Amino acid sequence: MDRIMGVITLKAPVYRQIAEDPAATKTAAIIVVLISIVRGFMQGLVQLDPNSGLFSTDFVRGVISAIIVGVLGIVAWVVGSWILAFVANMLGGKTNTQEMMRVTGYVAIFGIVSLLILLIVLLPVLGCLVGLMSLIVAILSIIGYVIGVREAAEFSTGKAIIAAIIAGIVNMLIVGILGGSLLAIFNPMLGG
């Protein structure tokens, strides 16, 4: 819990500690899996009806979405960490895939904000507040990601930003293709 709080509060020494501790890989994996499943479930559970403008819920759609997003989350985490380590090393960093998996896995804790979508279902008037909170958390997540890359690779913040952007684009393409394929397969089950 102390490490999670250190990540959330953007404490650089905690990120370095996580990167260097092989035992942290298991916790990072648990965070990635849980956050991916929760995010997927919430995305599938709650849908905005374009005709009525009201939110609706569908438990089955939530479960199917949780499975799809859970699988994509794991793939994105592993592939993204490998790409990130490769790019960071090309820029002169000193890291490996496992270190990147640990720091990016812990940074995934910011994804817990996906639970806020329940507030919109319960009280639609909170939509703007939830949107603002989601934006703030997204910004903090990006900052945490860059700190994690910098601390794991042991180089400058500028190089960490460059590595994160390059790896992010490549990872988005790979996961986008895989996600598009899965969506094409499961879209009929999701009501699309």
GROMACS .gro file of C-alpha atoms in nm:
model
  192
    1MET     CA    1   0.000   0.000   0.000
    2ASP     CA    2   0.289   0.236   0.073
    3ARG     CA    3   0.421   0.191  -0.278
    4ILE     CA    4   0.080   0.253  -0.432
    5MET     CA    5   0.050   0.574  -0.232
    6GLY     CA    6   0.402   0.671  -0.342
    7VAL     CA    7   0.303   0.619  -0.705
    8ILE     CA    8  -0.019   0.817  -0.666
    9THR     CA    9   0.167   1.102  -0.495
   10LEU     CA   10   0.435   1.091  -0.770
   11LYS     CA   11   0.734   1.022  -0.542
   12ALA     CA   12   1.028   0.945  -0.773
   13PRO     CA   13   1.225   0.734  -0.519
   14VAL     CA   14   0.926   0.499  -0.491
   15TYR     CA   15   0.924   0.449  -0.868
   16ARG     CA   16   1.298   0.369  -0.860
   17GLN     CA   17   1.241   0.125  -0.574
   18ILE     CA   18   0.964  -0.051  -0.768
   19ALA     CA   19   1.178  -0.072  -1.083
   20GLU     CA   20   1.463  -0.234  -0.892
   21ASP     CA   21   1.253  -0.485  -0.692
   22PRO     CA   22   1.183  -0.810  -0.883
   23ALA     CA   23   0.924  -0.904  -0.616
   24ALA     CA   24   0.715  -0.602  -0.728
   25THR     CA   25   0.634  -0.769  -1.061
   26LYS     CA   26   0.357  -0.982  -0.908
   27THR     CA   27   0.185  -0.681  -0.750
   28ALA     CA   28   0.220  -0.485  -1.075
   29ALA     CA   29   0.056  -0.773  -1.264
   30ILE     CA   30  -0.231  -0.788  -1.014
   31ILE     CA   31  -0.287  -0.413  -1.050
   32VAL     CA   32  -0.290  -0.435  -1.430
   33VAL     CA   33  -0.530  -0.730  -1.437
   34LEU     CA   34  -0.770  -0.586  -1.179
   35ILE     CA   35  -0.776  -0.238  -1.328
   36SER     CA   36  -0.823  -0.376  -1.682
   37ILE     CA   37  -1.109  -0.600  -1.574
   38VAL     CA   38  -1.280  -0.324  -1.374
   39ARG     CA   39  -1.235  -0.073  -1.656
   40GLY     CA   40  -1.372  -0.319  -1.911
   41PHE     CA   41  -1.666  -0.413  -1.692
   42MET     CA   42  -1.759  -0.051  -1.629
   43GLN     CA   43  -1.728   0.039  -1.998
   44GLY     CA   44  -1.954  -0.249  -2.094
   45LEU     CA   45  -2.194  -0.213  -1.803
   46VAL     CA   46  -2.283   0.150  -1.851
   47GLN     CA   47  -2.387   0.278  -2.194
   48LEU     CA   48  -2.535   0.607  -2.308
   49ASP     CA   49  -2.844   0.565  -2.524
   50PRO     CA   50  -2.799   0.818  -2.808
   51ASN     CA   51  -3.174   0.836  -2.868
   52SER     CA   52  -3.290   0.909  -2.514
   53GLY     CA   53  -2.971   1.060  -2.374
   54LEU     CA   54  -3.007   0.832  -2.070
   55PHE     CA   55  -2.761   0.583  -1.931
   56SER     CA   56  -2.847   0.214  -1.926
   57THR     CA   57  -2.678  -0.086  -1.771
   58ASP     CA   58  -2.625  -0.437  -1.905
   59PHE     CA   59  -2.445  -0.687  -1.680
   60VAL     CA   60  -2.373  -0.943  -1.955
   61ARG     CA   61  -2.225  -0.674  -2.178
   62GLY     CA   62  -2.014  -0.568  -1.879
   63VAL     CA   63  -1.876  -0.920  -1.828
   64ILE     CA   64  -1.791  -0.967  -2.197
   65SER     CA   65  -1.627  -0.626  -2.206
   66ALA     CA   66  -1.431  -0.708  -1.887
   67ILE     CA   67  -1.288  -1.019  -2.052
   68ILE     CA   68  -1.194  -0.836  -2.372
   69VAL     CA   69  -1.040  -0.534  -2.197
   70GLY     CA   70  -0.871  -0.764  -1.943
   71VAL     CA   71  -0.696  -0.956  -2.220
   72LEU     CA   72  -0.607  -0.635  -2.405
   73GLY     CA   73  -0.477  -0.481  -2.082
   74ILE     CA   74  -0.237  -0.768  -2.021
   75VAL     CA   75  -0.118  -0.772  -2.383
   76ALA     CA   76  -0.074  -0.393  -2.385
   77TRP     CA   77   0.117  -0.405  -2.058
   78VAL     CA   78   0.363  -0.674  -2.166
   79VAL     CA   79   0.411  -0.557  -2.524
   80GLY     CA   80   0.418  -0.191  -2.421
   81SER     CA   81   0.680  -0.258  -2.153
   82TRP     CA   82   0.898  -0.444  -2.400
   83ILE     CA   83   0.869  -0.163  -2.655
   84LEU     CA   84   0.930   0.097  -2.385
   85ALA     CA   85   1.245  -0.080  -2.262
   86PHE     CA   86   1.370  -0.116  -2.620
   87VAL     CA   87   1.315   0.254  -2.698
   88ALA     CA   88   1.459   0.364  -2.362
   89ASN     CA   89   1.774   0.160  -2.422
   90MET     CA   90   1.806   0.306  -2.773
   91LEU     CA   91   1.802   0.650  -2.607
   92GLY     CA   92   2.082   0.551  -2.368
   93GLY     CA   93   1.875   0.423  -2.077
   94LYS     CA   94   1.969   0.136  -1.848
   95THR     CA   95   1.655  -0.075  -1.814
   96ASN     CA   96   1.482  -0.395  -1.918
   97THR     CA   97   1.131  -0.517  -1.988
   98GLN     CA   98   1.072  -0.640  -1.632
   99GLU     CA   99   1.160  -0.301  -1.482
  100MET     CA  100   0.923  -0.129  -1.723
  101MET     CA  101   0.653  -0.384  -1.646
  102ARG     CA  102   0.686  -0.307  -1.276
  103VAL     CA  103   0.669   0.072  -1.301
  104THR     CA  104   0.399   0.084  -1.568
  105GLY     CA  105   0.201  -0.182  -1.381
  106TYR     CA  106   0.197   0.028  -1.068
  107VAL     CA  107   0.107   0.341  -1.266
  108ALA     CA  108  -0.201   0.153  -1.390
  109ILE     CA  109  -0.349   0.216  -1.044
  110PHE     CA  110  -0.465   0.553  -1.176
  111GLY     CA  111  -0.716   0.355  -1.385
  112ILE     CA  112  -0.927   0.302  -1.075
  113VAL     CA  113  -1.100   0.623  -1.180
  114SER     CA  114  -1.306   0.406  -1.415
  115LEU     CA  115  -1.523   0.330  -1.113
  116LEU     CA  116  -1.638   0.691  -1.118
  117ILE     CA  117  -1.868   0.609  -1.407
  118LEU     CA  118  -2.103   0.459  -1.148
  119LEU     CA  119  -2.157   0.810  -1.013
  120ILE     CA  120  -2.296   0.917  -1.350
  121VAL     CA  121  -2.544   0.629  -1.346
  122LEU     CA  122  -2.653   0.708  -0.991
  123LEU     CA  123  -2.658   1.085  -1.032
  124PRO     CA  124  -2.636   1.203  -1.395
  125VAL     CA  125  -2.587   1.561  -1.277
  126LEU     CA  126  -2.237   1.456  -1.162
  127GLY     CA  127  -2.127   1.397  -1.523
  128CYS     CA  128  -1.926   1.720  -1.544
  129LEU     CA  129  -1.758   1.657  -1.209
  130VAL     CA  130  -1.668   1.301  -1.307
  131GLY     CA  131  -1.533   1.428  -1.639
  132LEU     CA  132  -1.316   1.686  -1.463
  133MET     CA  133  -1.190   1.430  -1.212
  134SER     CA  134  -1.113   1.189  -1.497
  135LEU     CA  135  -0.911   1.459  -1.675
  136ILE     CA  136  -0.709   1.536  -1.362
  137VAL     CA  137  -0.640   1.168  -1.301
  138ALA     CA  138  -0.539   1.120  -1.667
  139ILE     CA  139  -0.286   1.403  -1.635
  140LEU     CA  140  -0.150   1.256  -1.310
  141SER     CA  141  -0.127   0.916  -1.477
  142ILE     CA  142   0.079   1.058  -1.764
  143ILE     CA  143   0.309   1.234  -1.518
  144GLY     CA  144   0.344   0.910  -1.319
  145TYR     CA  145   0.418   0.717  -1.636
  146VAL     CA  146   0.696   0.958  -1.736
  147ILE     CA  147   0.843   0.950  -1.384
  148GLY     CA  148   0.835   0.570  -1.393
  149VAL     CA  149   1.010   0.554  -1.729
  150ARG     CA  150   1.270   0.809  -1.617
  151GLU     CA  151   1.343   0.626  -1.293
  152ALA     CA  152   1.356   0.280  -1.449
  153ALA     CA  153   1.576   0.390  -1.741
  154GLU     CA  154   1.786   0.623  -1.526
  155PHE     CA  155   1.790   0.910  -1.770
  156SER     CA  156   1.645   1.259  -1.818
  157THR     CA  157   1.278   1.354  -1.812
  158GLY     CA  158   1.305   1.469  -2.174
  159LYS     CA  159   1.427   1.129  -2.287
  160ALA     CA  160   1.154   0.965  -2.077
  161ILE     CA  161   0.889   1.171  -2.256
  162ILE     CA  162   1.032   1.082  -2.598
  163ALA     CA  163   1.052   0.712  -2.507
  164ALA     CA  164   0.695   0.717  -2.373
  165ILE     CA  165   0.558   0.886  -2.687
  166ILE     CA  166   0.733   0.651  -2.930
  167ALA     CA  167   0.644   0.339  -2.731
  168GLY     CA  168   0.288   0.463  -2.682
  169ILE     CA  169   0.231   0.509  -3.055
  170VAL     CA  170   0.372   0.167  -3.144
  171ASN     CA  171   0.177   0.000  -2.862
  172MET     CA  172  -0.145   0.176  -2.963
  173LEU     CA  173  -0.109   0.041  -3.316
  174ILE     CA  174  -0.049  -0.315  -3.197
  175VAL     CA  175  -0.326  -0.316  -2.936
  176GLY     CA  176  -0.558  -0.127  -3.174
  177ILE     CA  177  -0.525  -0.401  -3.433
  178LEU     CA  178  -0.577  -0.673  -3.173
  179GLY     CA  179  -0.862  -0.481  -3.008
  180GLY     CA  180  -1.029  -0.417  -3.342
  181SER     CA  181  -1.010  -0.786  -3.422
  182LEU     CA  182  -1.160  -0.884  -3.086
  183LEU     CA  183  -1.430  -0.618  -3.120
  184ALA     CA  184  -1.524  -0.750  -3.465
  185ILE     CA  185  -1.559  -1.097  -3.316
  186PHE     CA  186  -1.749  -1.000  -3.001
  187ASN     CA  187  -1.943  -0.694  -3.124
  188PRO     CA  188  -2.257  -0.896  -3.199
  189MET     CA  189  -2.258  -1.019  -2.837
  190LEU     CA  190  -2.216  -0.664  -2.709
  191GLY     CA  191  -2.527  -0.549  -2.892
  192GLY     CA  192  -2.345  -0.364  -3.171
   0.00000   0.00000   0.00000
